[in-house]
Tab-separated table of C-alpha atoms in Angstrom:
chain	number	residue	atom	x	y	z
A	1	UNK	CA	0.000	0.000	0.000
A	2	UNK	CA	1.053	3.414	-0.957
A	3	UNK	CA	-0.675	6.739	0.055
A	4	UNK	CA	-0.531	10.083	-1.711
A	5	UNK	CA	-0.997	12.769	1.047
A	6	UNK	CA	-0.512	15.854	-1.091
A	7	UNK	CA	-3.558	14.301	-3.094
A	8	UNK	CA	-6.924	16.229	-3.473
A	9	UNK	CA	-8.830	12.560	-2.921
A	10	UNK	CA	-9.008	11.628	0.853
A	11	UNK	CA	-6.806	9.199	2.908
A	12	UNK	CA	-9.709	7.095	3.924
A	13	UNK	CA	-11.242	6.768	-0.171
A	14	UNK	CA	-7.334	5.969	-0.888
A	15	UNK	CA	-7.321	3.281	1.914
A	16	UNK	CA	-10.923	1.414	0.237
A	17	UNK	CA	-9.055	1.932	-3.472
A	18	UNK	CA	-5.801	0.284	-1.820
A	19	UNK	CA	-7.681	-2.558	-0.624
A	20	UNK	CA	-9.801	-3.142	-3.547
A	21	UNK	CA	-7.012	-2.898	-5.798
A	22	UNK	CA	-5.158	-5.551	-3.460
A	23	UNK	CA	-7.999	-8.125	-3.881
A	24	UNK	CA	-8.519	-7.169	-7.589
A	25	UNK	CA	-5.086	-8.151	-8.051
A	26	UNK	CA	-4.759	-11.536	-5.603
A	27	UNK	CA	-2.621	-9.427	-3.272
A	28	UNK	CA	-5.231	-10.489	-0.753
A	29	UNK	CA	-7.211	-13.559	-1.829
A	30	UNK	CA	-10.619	-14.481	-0.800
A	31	UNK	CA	-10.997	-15.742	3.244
A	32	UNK	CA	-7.543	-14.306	4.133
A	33	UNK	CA	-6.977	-11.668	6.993
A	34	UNK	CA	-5.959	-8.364	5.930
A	35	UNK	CA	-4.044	-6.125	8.017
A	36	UNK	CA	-5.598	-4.248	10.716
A	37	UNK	CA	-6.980	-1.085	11.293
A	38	UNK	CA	-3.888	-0.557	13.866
A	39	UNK	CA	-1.129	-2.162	11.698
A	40	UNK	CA	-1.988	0.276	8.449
A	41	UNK	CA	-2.858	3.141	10.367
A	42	UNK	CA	1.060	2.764	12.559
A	43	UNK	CA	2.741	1.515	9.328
A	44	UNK	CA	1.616	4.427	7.007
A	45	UNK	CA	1.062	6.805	9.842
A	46	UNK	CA	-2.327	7.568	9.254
A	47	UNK	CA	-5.121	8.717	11.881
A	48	UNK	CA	-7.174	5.228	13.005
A	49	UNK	CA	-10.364	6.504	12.461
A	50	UNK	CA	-9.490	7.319	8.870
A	51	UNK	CA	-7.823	4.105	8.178
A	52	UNK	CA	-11.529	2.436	9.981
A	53	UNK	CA	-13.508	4.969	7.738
A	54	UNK	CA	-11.643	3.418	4.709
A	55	UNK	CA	-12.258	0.116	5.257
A	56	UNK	CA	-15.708	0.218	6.532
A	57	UNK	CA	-16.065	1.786	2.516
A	58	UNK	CA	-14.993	-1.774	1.466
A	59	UNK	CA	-17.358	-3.734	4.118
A	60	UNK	CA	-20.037	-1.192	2.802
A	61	UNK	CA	-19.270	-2.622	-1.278
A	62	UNK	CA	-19.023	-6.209	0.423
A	63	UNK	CA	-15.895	-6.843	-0.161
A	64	UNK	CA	-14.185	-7.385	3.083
A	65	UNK	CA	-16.225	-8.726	6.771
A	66	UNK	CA	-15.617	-7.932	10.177
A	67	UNK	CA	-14.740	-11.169	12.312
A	68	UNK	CA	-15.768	-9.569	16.163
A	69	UNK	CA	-12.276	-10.295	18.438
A	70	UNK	CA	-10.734	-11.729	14.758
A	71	UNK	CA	-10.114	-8.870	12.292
A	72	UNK	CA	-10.980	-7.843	8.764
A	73	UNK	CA	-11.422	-10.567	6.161
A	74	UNK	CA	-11.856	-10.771	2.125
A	75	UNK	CA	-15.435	-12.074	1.161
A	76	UNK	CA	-15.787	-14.505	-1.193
A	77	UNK	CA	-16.984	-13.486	-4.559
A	78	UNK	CA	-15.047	-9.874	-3.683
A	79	UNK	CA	-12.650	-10.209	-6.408
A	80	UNK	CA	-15.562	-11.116	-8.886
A	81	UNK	CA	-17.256	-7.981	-7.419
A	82	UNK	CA	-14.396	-5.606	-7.750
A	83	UNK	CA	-14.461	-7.020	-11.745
A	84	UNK	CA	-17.783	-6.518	-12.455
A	85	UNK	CA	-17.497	-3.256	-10.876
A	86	UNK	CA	-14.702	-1.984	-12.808
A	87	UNK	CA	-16.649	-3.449	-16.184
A	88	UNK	CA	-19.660	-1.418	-15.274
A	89	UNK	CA	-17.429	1.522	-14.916
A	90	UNK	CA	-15.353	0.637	-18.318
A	91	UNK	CA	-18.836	0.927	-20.178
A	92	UNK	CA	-19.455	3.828	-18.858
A	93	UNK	CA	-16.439	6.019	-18.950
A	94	UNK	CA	-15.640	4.643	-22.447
A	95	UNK	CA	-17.969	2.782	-24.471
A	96	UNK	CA	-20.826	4.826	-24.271
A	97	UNK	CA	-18.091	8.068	-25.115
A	98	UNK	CA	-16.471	5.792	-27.867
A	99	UNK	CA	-20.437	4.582	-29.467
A	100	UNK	CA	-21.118	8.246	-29.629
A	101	UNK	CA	-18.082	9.673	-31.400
A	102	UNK	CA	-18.268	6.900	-33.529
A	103	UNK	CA	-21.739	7.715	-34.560
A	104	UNK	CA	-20.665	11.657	-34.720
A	105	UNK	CA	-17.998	10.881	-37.652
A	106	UNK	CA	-20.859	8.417	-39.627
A	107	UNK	CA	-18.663	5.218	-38.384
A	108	UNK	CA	-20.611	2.392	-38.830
A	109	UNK	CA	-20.969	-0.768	-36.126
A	110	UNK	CA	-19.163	-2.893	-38.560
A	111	UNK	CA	-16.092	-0.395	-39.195
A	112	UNK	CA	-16.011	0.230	-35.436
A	113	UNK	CA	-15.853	-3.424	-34.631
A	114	UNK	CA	-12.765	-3.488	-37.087
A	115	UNK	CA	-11.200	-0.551	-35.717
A	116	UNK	CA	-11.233	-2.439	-31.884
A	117	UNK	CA	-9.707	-5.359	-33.620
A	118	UNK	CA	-7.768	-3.935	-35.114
A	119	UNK	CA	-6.613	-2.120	-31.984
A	120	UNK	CA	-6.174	-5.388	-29.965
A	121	UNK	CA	-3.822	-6.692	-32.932
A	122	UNK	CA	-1.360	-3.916	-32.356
């Protein structure tokens, strides 16, 4: 985990991204322990309560479970969550943008099609 503290976005929304990217990526897998409020918020030197604020972002999108007297745990199916998520988000920042562009020059759905494969070929 790295934290950007001259950043406009706040510590605690950096702390749910950090952990979402680490399941997204397997560095936490489903049913494992992730650190603790207390070991991220001494390690990085960050406030408790924003480090709690953070995570409780990632119990809120059901991707992580508090254990009472145990600790913070991935939930299964997070990763597929986090995926879907980011898909969702993929349409939406760039498809819809790309679909009406397209349409704005007279590209047709056949030529774009080409034009993405051709883009994964490169």
């Amino acid at each position: 985990m790295q934290f950007e503290f001259n950043s406009s976005e706040p510590i605690y929304r950096q702390v749910a991204e950090q952990i979402e990217d680490a399941i997204a990526s397997g560095g936490f897998e489903e049913g494992a322990q992730i650190p603790s409020t207390t070991e991220i918020s001494k390690e990085f030197h960050i406030n408790p309560a924003t480090v709690l604020k953070g995570m409780n972002i990632a119990v809120s999108k059901q991707l992580i479970e508090k254990r009472r007297g145990l600790g913070m745990f991935v939930k299964q199916g997070a990763r597929q969550r986090i995926v879907e998520a980011k898909r969702d988000g993929f349409f939406d920042a760039f498809i819809v943008n790309l679909v009406r562009e397209a349409r704005n020059l007279n590209i047709s759905e056949e030529e774009l099609l080409d034009l993405v494969k051709r883009g994964y070929s490169q």
